[in-house]
PDB file of C-alpha atoms in Angstrom:
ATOM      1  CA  UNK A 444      41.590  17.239 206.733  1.00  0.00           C
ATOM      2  CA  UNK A 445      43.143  14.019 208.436  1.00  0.00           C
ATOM      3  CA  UNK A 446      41.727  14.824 212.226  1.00  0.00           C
ATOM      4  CA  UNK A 447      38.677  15.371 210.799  1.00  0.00           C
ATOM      5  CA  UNK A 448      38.429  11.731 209.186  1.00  0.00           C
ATOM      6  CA  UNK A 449      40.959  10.046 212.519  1.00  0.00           C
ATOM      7  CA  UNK A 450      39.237  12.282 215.241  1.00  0.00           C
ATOM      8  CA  UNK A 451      40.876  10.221 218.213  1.00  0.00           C
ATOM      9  CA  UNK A 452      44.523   9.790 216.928  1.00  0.00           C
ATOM     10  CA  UNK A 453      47.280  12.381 217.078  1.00  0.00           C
ATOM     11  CA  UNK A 454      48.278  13.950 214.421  1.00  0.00           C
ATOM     12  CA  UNK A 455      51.163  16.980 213.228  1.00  0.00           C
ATOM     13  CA  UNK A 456      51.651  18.226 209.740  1.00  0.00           C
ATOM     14  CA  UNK A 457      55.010  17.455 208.750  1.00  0.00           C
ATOM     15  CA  UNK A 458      55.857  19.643 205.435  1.00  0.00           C
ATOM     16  CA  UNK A 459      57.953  18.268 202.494  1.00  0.00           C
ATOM     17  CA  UNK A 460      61.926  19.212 202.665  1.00  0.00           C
ATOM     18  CA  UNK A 461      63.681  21.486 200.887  1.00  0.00           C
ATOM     19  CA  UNK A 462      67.112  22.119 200.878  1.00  0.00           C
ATOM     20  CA  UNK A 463      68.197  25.405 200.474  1.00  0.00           C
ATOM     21  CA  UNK A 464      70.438  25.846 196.859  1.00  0.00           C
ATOM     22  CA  UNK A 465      73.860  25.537 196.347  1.00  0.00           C
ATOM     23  CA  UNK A 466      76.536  28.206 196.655  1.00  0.00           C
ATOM     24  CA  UNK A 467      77.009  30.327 193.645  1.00  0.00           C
ATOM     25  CA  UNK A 468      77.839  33.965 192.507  1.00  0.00           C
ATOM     26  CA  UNK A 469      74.878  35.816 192.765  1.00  0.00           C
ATOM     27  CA  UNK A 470      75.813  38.800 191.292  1.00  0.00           C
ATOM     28  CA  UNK A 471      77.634  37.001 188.715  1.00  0.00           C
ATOM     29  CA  UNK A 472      73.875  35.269 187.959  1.00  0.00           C
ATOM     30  CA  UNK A 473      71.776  38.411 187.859  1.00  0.00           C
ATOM     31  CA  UNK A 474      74.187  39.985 185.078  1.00  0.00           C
ATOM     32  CA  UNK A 475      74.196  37.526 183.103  1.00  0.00           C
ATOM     33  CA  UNK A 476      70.529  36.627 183.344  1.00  0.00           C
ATOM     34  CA  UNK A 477      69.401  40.005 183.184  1.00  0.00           C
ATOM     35  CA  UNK A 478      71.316  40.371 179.839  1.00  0.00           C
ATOM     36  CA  UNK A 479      70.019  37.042 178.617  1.00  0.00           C
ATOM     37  CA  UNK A 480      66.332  38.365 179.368  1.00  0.00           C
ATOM     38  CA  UNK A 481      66.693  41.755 178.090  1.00  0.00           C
ATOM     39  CA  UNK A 482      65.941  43.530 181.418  1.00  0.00           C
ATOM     40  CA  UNK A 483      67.804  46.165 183.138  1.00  0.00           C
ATOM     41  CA  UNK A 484      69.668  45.937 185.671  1.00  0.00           C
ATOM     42  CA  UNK A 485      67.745  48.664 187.497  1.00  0.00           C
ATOM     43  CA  UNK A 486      64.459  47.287 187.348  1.00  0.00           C
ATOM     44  CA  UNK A 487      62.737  45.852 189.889  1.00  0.00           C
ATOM     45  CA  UNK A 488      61.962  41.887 188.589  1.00  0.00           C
ATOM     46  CA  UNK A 489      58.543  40.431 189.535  1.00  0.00           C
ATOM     47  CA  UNK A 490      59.189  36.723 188.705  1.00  0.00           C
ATOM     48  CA  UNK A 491      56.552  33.754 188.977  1.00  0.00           C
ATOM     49  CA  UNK A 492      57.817  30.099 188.571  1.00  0.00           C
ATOM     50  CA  UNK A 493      55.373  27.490 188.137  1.00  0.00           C
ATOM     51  CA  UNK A 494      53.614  24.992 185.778  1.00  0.00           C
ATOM     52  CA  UNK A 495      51.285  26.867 183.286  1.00  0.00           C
ATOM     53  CA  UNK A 496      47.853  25.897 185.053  1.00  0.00           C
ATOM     54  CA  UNK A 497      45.244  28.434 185.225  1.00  0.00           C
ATOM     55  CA  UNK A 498      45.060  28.005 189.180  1.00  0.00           C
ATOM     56  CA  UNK A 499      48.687  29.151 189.819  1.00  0.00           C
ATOM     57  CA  UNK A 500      47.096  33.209 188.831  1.00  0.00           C
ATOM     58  CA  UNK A 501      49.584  34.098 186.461  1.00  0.00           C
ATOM     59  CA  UNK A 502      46.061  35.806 184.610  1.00  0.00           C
ATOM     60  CA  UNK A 503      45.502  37.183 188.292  1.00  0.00           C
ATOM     61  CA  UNK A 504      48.949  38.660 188.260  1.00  0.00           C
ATOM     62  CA  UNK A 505      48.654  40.334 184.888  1.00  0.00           C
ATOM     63  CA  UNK A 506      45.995  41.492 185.541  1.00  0.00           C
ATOM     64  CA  UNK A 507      47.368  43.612 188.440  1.00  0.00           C
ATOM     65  CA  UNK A 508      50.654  44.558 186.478  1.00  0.00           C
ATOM     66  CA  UNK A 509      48.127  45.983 184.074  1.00  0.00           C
ATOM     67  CA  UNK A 510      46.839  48.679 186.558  1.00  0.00           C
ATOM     68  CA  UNK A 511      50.877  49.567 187.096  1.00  0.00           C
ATOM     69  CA  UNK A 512      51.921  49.906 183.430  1.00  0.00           C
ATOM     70  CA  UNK A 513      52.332  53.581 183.895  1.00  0.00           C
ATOM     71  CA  UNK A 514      54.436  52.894 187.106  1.00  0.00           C
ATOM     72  CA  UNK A 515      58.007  52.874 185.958  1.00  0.00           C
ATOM     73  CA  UNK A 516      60.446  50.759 186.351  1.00  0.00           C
ATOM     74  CA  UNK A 517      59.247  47.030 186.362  1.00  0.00           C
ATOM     75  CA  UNK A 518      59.704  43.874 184.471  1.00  0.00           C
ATOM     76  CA  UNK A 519      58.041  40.770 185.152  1.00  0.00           C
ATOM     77  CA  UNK A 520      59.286  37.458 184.302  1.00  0.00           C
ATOM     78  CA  UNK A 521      57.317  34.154 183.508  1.00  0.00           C
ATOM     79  CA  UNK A 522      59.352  30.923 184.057  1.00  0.00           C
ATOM     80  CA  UNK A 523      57.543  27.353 183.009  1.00  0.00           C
ATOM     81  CA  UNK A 524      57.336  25.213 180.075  1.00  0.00           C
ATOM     82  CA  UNK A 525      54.455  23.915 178.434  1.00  0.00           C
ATOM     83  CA  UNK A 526      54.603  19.968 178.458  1.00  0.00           C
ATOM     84  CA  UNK A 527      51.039  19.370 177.764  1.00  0.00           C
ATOM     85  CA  UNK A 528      48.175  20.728 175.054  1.00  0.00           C
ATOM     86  CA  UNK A 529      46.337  22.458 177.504  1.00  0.00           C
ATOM     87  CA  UNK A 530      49.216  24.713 178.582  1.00  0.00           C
ATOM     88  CA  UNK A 531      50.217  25.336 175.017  1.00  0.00           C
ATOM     89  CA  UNK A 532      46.631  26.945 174.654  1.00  0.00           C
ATOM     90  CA  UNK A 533      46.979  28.799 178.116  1.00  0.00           C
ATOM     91  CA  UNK A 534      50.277  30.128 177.395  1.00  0.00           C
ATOM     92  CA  UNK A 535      48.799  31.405 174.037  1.00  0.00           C
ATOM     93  CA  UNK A 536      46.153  32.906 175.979  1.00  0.00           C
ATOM     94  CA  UNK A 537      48.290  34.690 178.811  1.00  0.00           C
ATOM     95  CA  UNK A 538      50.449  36.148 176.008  1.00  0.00           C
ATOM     96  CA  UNK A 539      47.189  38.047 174.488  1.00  0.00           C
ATOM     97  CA  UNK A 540      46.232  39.091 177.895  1.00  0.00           C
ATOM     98  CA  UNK A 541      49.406  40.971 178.161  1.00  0.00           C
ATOM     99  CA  UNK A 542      48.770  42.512 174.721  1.00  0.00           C
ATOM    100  CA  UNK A 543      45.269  43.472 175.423  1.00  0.00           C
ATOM    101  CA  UNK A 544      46.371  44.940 178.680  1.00  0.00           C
ATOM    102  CA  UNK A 545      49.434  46.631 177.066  1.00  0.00           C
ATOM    103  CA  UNK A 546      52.375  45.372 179.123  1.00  0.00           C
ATOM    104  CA  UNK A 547      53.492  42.647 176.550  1.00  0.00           C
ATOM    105  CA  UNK A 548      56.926  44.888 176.559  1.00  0.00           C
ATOM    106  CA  UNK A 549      57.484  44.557 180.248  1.00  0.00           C
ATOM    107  CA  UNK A 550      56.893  40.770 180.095  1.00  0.00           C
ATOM    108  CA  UNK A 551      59.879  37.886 179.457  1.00  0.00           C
ATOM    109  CA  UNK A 552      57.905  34.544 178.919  1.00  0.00           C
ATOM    110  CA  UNK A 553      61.430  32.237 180.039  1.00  0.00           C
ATOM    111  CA  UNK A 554      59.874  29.149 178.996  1.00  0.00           C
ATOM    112  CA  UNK A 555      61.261  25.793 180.617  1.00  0.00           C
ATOM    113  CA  UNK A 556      64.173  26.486 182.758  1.00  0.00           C
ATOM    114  CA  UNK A 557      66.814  24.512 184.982  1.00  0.00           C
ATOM    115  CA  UNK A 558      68.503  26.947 186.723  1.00  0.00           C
ATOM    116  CA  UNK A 559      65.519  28.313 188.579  1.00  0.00           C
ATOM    117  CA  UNK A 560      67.342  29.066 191.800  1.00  0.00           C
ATOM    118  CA  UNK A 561      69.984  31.385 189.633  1.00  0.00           C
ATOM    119  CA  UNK A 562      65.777  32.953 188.017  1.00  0.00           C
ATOM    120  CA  UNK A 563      65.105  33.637 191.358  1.00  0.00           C
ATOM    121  CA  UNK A 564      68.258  35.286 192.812  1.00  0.00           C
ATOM    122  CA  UNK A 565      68.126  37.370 189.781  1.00  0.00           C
ATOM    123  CA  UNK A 566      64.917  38.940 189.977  1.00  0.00           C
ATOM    124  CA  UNK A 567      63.741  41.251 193.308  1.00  0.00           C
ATOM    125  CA  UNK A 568      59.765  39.977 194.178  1.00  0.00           C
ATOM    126  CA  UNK A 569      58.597  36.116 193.804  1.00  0.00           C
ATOM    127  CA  UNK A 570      54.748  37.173 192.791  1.00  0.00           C
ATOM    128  CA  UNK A 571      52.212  33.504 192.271  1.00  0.00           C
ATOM    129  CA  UNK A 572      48.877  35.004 193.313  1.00  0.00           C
ATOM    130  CA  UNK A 573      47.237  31.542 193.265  1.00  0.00           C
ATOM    131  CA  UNK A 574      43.134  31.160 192.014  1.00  0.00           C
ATOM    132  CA  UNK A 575      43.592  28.400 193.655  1.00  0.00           C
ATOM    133  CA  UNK A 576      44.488  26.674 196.634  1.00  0.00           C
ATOM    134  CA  UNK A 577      47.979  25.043 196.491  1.00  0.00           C
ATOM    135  CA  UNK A 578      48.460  22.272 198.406  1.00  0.00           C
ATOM    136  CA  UNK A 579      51.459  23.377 200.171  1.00  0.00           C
ATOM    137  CA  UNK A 580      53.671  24.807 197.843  1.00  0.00           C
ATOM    138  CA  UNK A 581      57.666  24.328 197.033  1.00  0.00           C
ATOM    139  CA  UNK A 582      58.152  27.151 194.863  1.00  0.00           C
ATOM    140  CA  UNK A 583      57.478  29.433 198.125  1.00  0.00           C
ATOM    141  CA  UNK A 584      59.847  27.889 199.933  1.00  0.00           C
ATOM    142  CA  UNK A 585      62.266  28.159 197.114  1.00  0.00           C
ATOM    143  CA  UNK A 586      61.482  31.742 197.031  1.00  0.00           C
ATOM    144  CA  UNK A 587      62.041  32.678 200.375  1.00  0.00           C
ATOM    145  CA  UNK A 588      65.341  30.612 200.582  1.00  0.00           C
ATOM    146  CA  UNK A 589      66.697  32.919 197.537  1.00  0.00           C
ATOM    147  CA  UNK A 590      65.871  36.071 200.037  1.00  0.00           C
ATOM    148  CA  UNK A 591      62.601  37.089 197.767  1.00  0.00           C
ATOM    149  CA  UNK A 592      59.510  38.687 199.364  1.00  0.00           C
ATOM    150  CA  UNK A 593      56.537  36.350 198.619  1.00  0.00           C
ATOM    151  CA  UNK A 594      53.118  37.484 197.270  1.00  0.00           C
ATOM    152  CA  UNK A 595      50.723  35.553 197.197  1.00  0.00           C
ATOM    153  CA  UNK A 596      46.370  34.714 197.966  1.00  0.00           C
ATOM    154  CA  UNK A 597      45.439  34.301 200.975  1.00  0.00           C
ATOM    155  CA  UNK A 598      44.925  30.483 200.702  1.00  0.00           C
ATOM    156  CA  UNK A 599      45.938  26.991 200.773  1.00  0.00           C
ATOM    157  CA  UNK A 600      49.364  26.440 201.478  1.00  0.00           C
ATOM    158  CA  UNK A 601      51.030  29.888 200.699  1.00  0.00           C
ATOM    159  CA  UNK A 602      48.527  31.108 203.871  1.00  0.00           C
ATOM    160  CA  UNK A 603      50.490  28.377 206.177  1.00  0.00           C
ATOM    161  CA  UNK A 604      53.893  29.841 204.490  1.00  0.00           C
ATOM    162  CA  UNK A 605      54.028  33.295 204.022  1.00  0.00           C
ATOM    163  CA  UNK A 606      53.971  35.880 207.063  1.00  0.00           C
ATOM    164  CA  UNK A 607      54.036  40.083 207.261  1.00  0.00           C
ATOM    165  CA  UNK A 608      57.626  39.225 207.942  1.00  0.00           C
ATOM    166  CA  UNK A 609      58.147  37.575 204.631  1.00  0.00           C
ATOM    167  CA  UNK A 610      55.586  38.717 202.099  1.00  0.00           C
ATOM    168  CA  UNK A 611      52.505  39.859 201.649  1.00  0.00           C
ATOM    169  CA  UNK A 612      48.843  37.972 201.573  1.00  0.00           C
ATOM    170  CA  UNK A 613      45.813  39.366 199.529  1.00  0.00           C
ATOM    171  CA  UNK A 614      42.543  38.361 199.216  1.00  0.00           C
ATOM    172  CA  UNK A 615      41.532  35.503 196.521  1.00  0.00           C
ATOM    173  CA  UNK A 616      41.302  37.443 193.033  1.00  0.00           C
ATOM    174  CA  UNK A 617      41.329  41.335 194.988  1.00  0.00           C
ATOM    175  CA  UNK A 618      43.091  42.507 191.538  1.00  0.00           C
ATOM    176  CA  UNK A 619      42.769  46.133 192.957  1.00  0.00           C
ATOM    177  CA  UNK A 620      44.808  44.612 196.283  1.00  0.00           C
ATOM    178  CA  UNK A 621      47.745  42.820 194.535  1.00  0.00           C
ATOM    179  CA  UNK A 622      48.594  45.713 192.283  1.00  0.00           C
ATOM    180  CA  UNK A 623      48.487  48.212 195.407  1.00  0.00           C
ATOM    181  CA  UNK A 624      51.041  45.457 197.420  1.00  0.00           C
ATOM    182  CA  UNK A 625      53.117  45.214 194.206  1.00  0.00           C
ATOM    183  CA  UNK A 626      53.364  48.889 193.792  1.00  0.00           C
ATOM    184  CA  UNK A 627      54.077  49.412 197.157  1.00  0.00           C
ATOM    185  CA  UNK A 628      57.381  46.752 196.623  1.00  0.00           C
ATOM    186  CA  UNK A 629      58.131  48.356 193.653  1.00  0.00           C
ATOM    187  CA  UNK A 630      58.892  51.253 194.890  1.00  0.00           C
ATOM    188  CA  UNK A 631      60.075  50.620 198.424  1.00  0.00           C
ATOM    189  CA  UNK A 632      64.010  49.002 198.480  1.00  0.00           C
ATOM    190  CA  UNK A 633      63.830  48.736 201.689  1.00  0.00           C
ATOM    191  CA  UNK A 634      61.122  46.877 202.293  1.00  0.00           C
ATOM    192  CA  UNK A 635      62.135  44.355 199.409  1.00  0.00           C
ATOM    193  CA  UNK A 636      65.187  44.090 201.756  1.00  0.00           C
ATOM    194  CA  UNK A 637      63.796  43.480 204.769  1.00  0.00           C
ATOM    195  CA  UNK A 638      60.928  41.126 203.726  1.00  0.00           C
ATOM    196  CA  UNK A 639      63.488  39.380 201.995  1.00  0.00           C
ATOM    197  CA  UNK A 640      66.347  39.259 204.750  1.00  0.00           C
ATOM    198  CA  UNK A 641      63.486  36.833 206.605  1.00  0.00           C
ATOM    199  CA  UNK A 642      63.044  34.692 203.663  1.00  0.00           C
ATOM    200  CA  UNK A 643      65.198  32.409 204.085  1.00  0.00           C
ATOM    201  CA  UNK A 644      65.306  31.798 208.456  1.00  0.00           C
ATOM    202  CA  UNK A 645      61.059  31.328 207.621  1.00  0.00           C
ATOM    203  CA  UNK A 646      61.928  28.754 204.928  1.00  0.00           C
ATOM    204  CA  UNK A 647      64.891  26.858 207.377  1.00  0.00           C
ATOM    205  CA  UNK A 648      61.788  26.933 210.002  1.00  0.00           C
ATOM    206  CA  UNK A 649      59.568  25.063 208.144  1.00  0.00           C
ATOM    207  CA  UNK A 650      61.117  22.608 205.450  1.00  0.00           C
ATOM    208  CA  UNK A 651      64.746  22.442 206.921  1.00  0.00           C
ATOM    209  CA  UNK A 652      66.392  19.212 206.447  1.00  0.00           C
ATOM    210  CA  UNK A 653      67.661  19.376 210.242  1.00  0.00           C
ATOM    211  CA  UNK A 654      63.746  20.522 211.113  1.00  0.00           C
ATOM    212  CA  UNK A 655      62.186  17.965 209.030  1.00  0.00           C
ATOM    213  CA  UNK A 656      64.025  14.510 208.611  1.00  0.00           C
ATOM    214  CA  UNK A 657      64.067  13.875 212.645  1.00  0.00           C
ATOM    215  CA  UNK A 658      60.427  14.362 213.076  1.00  0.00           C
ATOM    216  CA  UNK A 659      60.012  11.926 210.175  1.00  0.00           C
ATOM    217  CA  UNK A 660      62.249   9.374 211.853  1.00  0.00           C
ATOM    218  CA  UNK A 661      60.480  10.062 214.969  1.00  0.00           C
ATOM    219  CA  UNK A 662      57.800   9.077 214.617  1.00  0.00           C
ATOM    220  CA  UNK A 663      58.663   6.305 211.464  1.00  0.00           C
ATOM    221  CA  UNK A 664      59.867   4.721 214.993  1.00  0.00           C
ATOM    222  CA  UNK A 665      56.820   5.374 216.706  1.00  0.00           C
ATOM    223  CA  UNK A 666      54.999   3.277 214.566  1.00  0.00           C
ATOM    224  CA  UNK A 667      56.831   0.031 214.522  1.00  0.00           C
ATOM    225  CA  UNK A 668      56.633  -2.974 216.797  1.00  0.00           C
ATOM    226  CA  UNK A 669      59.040  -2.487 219.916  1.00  0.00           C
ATOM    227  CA  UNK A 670      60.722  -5.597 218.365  1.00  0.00           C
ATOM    228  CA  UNK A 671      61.579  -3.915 215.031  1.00  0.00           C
ATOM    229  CA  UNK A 672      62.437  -0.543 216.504  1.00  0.00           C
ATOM    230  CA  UNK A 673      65.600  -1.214 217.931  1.00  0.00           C
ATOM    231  CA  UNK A 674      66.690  -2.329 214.372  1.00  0.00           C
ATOM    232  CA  UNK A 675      66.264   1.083 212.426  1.00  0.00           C
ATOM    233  CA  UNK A 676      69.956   2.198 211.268  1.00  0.00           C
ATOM    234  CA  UNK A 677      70.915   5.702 212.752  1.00  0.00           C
TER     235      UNK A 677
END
C-alpha cells in the first residue's frame, strides 16, 4: 500500500528473516512425535501451526477434511495454545466442528508447543487455508524450510509465498477446492516429495539471512547523511 500513499519515492518490499532451524535427527523426531500424538507412522500428517484466530481457516480446513473422512489414511494435527478468552471459546468451537463432521478421531489438538520445527518435520503437508489475509506470514516460511508442501488461500501474504513449485493456492473459502488439493497430496508421495524438495531453496529466496540483512543495510545507509554514513560498523 506504501506507493500508493509515497507515489514519487522508490520503494522494494523487504520481507522479515527467517533463519532456517537447527540441525537435528529428523527421523529420530517423527518417531517419537508420532508416538507422543498417537498417529501412525504411515499416515500422511496434515499439520497447521498458528494462533487460534478464526482468520487463520482452521474451520476452513475442517471443513475440507470432512469431505475426505472416508479417504484413508490421514491425520491432521492442530498446534497453538489458547492465551486469551476468545480462543478458549474458538478452540471449544473447532473441537465440535470436528465432532459434527465426524473426524474428531483423525484430529490431535497439540495445544501450545516449543518445538514446532521438530511438529513440522514430523508431519508430511503444512495445510493454513487462511479466511483471511495474512500479512505476510512466518509460519509459511517455516514450513517450506522443514521441506513441507504449503496449502494455502489464494491471498495476502501466502499468495506472495507459495508457488506450483511449492504448494498449492485455492480460492478464498472453495471448501470443495481444498479437499480435492488435499486428496490429491494425500495420495500422491511423490508429489509431497517434490513440492517439498523446493520448500526450502523458495524459503532461502525470500527471507534468507544472506538475502535479507544486506538489503536492509543497504539501504539503512542510503538514508543517512553522507557525514554519518561512513561511520556505520561493517
Amino acid at each position: 500500500t506504501l506507493p500508493r500513499l509515497f507515489t514519487n519515492v522508490e520503494s522494494e518490499v523487504i520481507r522479515y528473516p527467517v533463519a532456517p532451524p537447527q540441525p537435528f535427527d529428523r527421523a529420530e523426531a517423527r518417531h517419537a512425535l508420532r508416538k507422543e500424538f498417537q498417529t501412525s507412522e504411515s499416515d500422511v500428517v496434515i499439520v497447521l501451526t498458528a494462533r487460534l484466530e478464526r482468520w487463520k481457516g482452521h474451520v476452513f480446513l475442517l471443513d475440507a477434511l470432512g469431505k475426505l473422512k472416508d479417504t484413508p489414511g490421514w491425520t491432521a494435527w492442530i498446534a497453538g495454545g489458547t492465551q486469551r478468552p476468545h480462543e478458549a471459546i474458538y478452540l471449544s468451537e473447532i473441537q465440535a466442528q470436528a465432532e459434527t463432521l465426524g473426524i474428531e478421531k483423525r484430529l490431535r489438538f497439540l495445544g501450545q508447543r516449543s518445538d514446532i520445527p521438530k511438529v513440522l518435520a514430523s508431519a508430511d503437508i503444512h495445510c493454513q487455508p487462511n479466511l483471511g489475509p495474512e500479512p505476510f506470514g512466518i509460519a509459511f516460511v517455516e514450513a517450506l524450510y522443514a521441506g513441507l508442501p504449503v496449502v494455502s488461500s489464494n491471498i495476502g501474504g501466502a499468495a506472495e509465498i507459495v508457488t506450483d513449485h511449492c504448494g498449492r493456492l485455492v480460492p478464498l473459502g472453495d471448501v470443495d477446492a481444498l479437499a480435492v488439493v488435499l486428496r490429491g497430496l494425500i495420495g500422491d508421495a511423490e508429489l509431497r516429495a517434490n513440492l517439498g524438495a523446493a520448500g526450502p531453496a523458495r524459503a532461502d529466496e525470500l527471507c534468507g539471512l544472506a538475502n535479507v540483512v544486506p538489503r536492509v543495510e543497504r539501504y539503512l545507509e542510503s538514508s543517512l547523511p553522507f557525514s554519518h554514513r561512513e561511520k556505520v560498523p561493517r
